mmCIF file of C-alpha atoms in Angstrom:
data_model
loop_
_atom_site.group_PDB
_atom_site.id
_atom_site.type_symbol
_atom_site.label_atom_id
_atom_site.label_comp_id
_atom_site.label_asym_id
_atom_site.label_seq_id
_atom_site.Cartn_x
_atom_site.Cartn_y
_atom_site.Cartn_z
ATOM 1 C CA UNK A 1 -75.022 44.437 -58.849
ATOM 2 C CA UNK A 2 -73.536 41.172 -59.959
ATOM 3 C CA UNK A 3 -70.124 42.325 -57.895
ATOM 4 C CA UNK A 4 -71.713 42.959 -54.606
ATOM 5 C CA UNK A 5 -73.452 39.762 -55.158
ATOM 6 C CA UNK A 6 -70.274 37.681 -55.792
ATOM 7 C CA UNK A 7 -68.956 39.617 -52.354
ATOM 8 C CA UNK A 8 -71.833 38.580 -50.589
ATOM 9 C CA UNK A 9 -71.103 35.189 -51.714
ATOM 10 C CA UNK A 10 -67.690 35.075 -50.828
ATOM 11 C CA UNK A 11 -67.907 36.338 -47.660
ATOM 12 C CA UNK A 12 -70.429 34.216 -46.949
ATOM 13 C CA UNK A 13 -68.406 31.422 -47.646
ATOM 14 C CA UNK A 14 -65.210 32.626 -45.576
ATOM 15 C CA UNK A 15 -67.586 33.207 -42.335
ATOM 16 C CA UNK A 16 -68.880 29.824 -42.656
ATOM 17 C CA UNK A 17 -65.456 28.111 -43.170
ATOM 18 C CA UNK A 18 -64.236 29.724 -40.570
ATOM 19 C CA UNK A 19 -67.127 28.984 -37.895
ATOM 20 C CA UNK A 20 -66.531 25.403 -38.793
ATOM 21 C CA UNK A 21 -63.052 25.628 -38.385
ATOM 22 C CA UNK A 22 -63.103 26.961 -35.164
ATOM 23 C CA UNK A 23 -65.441 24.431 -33.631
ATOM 24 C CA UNK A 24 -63.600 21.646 -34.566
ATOM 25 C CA UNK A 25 -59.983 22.859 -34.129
ATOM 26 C CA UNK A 26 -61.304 23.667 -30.458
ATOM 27 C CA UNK A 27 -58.536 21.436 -28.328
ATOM 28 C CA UNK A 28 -59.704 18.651 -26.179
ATOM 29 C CA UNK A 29 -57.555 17.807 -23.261
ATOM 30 C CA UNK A 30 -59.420 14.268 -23.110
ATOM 31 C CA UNK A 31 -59.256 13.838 -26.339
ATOM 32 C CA UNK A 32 -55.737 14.561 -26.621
ATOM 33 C CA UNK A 33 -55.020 12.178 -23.785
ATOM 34 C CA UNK A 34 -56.961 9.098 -25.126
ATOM 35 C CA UNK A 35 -54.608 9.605 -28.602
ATOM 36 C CA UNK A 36 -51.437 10.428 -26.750
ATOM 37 C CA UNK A 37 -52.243 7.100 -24.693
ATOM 38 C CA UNK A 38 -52.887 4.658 -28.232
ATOM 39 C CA UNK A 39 -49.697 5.861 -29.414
ATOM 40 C CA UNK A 40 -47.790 5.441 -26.038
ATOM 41 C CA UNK A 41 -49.159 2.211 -25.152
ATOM 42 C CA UNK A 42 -49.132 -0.071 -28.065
ATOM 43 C CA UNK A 43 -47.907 -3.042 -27.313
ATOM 44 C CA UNK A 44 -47.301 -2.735 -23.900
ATOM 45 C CA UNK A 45 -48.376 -4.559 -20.983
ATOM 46 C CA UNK A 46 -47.876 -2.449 -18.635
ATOM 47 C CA UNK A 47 -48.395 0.987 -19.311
ATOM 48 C CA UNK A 48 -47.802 4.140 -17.122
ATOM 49 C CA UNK A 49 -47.610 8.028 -18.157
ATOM 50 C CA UNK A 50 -47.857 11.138 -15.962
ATOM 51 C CA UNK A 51 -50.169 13.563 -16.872
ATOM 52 C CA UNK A 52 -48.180 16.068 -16.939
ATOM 53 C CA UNK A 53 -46.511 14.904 -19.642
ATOM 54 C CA UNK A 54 -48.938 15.535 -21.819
ATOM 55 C CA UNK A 55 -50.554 18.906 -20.580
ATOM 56 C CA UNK A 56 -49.824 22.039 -22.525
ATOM 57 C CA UNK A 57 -49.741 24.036 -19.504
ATOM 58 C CA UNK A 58 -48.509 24.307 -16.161
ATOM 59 C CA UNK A 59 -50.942 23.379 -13.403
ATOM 60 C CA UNK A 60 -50.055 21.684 -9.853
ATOM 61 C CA UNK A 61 -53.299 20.193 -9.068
ATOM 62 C CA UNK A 62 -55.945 18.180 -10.958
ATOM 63 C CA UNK A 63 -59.573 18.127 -10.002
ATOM 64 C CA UNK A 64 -61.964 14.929 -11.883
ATOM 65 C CA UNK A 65 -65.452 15.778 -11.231
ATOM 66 C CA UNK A 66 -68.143 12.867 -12.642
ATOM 67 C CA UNK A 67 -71.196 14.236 -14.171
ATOM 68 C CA UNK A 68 -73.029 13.284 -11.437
ATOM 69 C CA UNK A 69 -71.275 16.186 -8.183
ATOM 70 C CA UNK A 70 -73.357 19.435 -7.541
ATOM 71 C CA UNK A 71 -71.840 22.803 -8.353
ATOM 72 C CA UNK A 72 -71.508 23.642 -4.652
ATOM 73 C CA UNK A 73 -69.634 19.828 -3.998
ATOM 74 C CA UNK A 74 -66.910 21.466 -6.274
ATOM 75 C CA UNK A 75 -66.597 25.016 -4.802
ATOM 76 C CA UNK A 76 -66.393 22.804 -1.153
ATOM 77 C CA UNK A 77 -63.468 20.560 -2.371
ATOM 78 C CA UNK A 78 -61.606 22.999 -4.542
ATOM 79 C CA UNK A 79 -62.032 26.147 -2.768
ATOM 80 C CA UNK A 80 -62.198 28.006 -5.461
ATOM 81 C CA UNK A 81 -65.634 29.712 -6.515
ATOM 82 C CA UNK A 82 -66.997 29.198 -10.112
ATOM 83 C CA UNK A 83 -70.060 28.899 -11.749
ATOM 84 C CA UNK A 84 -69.939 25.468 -12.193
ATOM 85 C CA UNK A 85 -72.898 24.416 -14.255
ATOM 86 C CA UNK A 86 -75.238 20.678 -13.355
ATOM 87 C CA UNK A 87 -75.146 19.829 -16.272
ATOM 88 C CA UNK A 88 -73.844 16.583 -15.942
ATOM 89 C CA UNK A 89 -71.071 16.467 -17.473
ATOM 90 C CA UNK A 90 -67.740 15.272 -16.250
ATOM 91 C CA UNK A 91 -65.274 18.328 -15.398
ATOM 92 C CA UNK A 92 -61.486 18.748 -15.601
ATOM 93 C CA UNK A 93 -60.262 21.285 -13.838
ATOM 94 C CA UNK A 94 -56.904 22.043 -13.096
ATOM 95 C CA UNK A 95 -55.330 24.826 -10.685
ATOM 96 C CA UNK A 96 -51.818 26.666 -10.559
ATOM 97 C CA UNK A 97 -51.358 28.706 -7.426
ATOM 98 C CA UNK A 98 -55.185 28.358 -6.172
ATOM 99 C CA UNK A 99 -56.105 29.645 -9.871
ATOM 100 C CA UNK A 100 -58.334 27.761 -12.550
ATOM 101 C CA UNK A 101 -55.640 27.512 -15.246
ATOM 102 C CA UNK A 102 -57.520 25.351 -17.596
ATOM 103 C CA UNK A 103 -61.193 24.091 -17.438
ATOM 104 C CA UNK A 104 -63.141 21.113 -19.840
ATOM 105 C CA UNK A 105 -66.221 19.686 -19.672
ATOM 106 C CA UNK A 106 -67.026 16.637 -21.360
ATOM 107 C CA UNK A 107 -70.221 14.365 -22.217
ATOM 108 C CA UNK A 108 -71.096 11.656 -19.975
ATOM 109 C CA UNK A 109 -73.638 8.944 -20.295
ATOM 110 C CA UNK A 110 -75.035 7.196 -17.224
ATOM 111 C CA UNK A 111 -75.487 3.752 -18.965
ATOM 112 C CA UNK A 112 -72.252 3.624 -20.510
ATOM 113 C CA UNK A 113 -68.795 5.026 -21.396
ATOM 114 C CA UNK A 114 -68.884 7.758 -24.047
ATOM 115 C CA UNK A 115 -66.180 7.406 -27.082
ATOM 116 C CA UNK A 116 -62.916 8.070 -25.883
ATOM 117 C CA UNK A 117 -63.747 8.870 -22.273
ATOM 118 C CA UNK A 118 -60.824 9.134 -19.357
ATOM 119 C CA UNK A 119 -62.237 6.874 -16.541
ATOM 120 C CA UNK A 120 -59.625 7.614 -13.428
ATOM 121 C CA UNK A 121 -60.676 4.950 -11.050
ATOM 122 C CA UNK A 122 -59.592 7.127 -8.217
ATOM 123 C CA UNK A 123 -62.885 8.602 -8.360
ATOM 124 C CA UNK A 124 -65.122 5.740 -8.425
ATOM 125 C CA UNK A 125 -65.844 5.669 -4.870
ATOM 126 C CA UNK A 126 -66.257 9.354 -4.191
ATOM 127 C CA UNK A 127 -67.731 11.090 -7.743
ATOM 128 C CA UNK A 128 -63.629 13.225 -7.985
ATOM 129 C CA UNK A 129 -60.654 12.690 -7.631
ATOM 130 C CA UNK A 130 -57.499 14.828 -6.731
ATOM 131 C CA UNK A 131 -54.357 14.792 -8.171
ATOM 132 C CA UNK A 132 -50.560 16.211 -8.025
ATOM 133 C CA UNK A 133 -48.645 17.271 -10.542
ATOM 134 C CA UNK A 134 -46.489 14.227 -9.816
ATOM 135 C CA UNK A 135 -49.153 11.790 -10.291
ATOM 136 C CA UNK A 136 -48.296 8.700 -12.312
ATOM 137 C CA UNK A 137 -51.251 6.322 -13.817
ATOM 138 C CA UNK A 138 -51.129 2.701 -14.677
ATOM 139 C CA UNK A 139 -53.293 2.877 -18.093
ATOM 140 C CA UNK A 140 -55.904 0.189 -18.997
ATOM 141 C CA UNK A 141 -58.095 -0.288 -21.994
ATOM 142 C CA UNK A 142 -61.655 0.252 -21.091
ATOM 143 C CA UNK A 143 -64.746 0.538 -22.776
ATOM 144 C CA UNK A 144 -64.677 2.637 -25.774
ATOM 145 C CA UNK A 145 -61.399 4.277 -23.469
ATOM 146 C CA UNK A 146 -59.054 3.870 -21.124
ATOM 147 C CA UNK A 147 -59.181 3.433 -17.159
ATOM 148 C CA UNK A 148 -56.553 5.473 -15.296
ATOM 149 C CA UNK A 149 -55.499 4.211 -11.555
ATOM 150 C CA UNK A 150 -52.744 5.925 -9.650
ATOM 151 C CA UNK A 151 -50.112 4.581 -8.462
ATOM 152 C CA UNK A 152 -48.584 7.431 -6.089
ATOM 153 C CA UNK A 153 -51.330 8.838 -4.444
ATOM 154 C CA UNK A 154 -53.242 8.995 -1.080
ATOM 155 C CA UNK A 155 -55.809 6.328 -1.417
ATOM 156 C CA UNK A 156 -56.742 7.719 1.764
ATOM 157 C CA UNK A 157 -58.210 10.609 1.018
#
């Protein structure tokens, strides 16, 4: 009795290491942007990166959808059909070959920036933003983050 109790115990233990391991080894593209960028922009004055150099996957277009866009909005501009939750929450989405290869969502707070949070000015006046792989950014600190503007795309649009 006092073995199957010590098993009980130790597995126990083991499933709940490992369910709090796995929630907060789960990766964070933003997240890994915002630490790649305080690293790569110390001390500089003028800062620029591509994102693609810090993606861990191939993609050729980026979608930035604010918190605030309707699930249909996206399925109109991306052309690709999802169930893309209103949940407002901001929504990174890139696409390889008309494919979702990678999809985040991320908090959002309509009075202020959340910690950490990616602003891409691109997408100020319009709630998204497109990119190309290609895309470079000029980075500036913002509020509890960093605003991204880029420099070789179709303002335009």
């Amino acid at each position: 009795m006092k073995a199957a109790k010590g098993v009980i115990l130790i597995v126990f233990i083991v499933f709940s290491i490992n369910c709090s391991w796995n929630k907060s080894d789960k990766f964070n593209l933003e997240k890994h942007i915002g630490d790649y960028l305080v690293v790569h922009c110390e001390g500089k004055s003028d800062c620029r990166f591509r994102l693609n150099e810090v993606t861990p996957f191939k993609w050729d277009k980026f979608y930035f959808f604010d918190a605030s866009i309707e699930g249909h909005r996206i399925v109109e501009i991306t052309g690709i059909s999802a169930d893309y939750k209103e949940n407002m929450k901001r929504k990174f989405i890139f696409v390889k070959n008309n494919r979702i290869v990678y999809f985040e969502e991320n908090e959002s707070d309509i009075e202020s920036a959340v910690e950490g949070e990616i602003n891409f000015q691109d997408a100020d006046r319009k709630n998204y933003a497109v990119f190309d792989y290609i895309a470079e950014f000029r980075v500036s600190p913002a509020y509890r983050g960093f605003a991204l503007e880029c420099l070789n795309c179709d303002k335009t649009q």
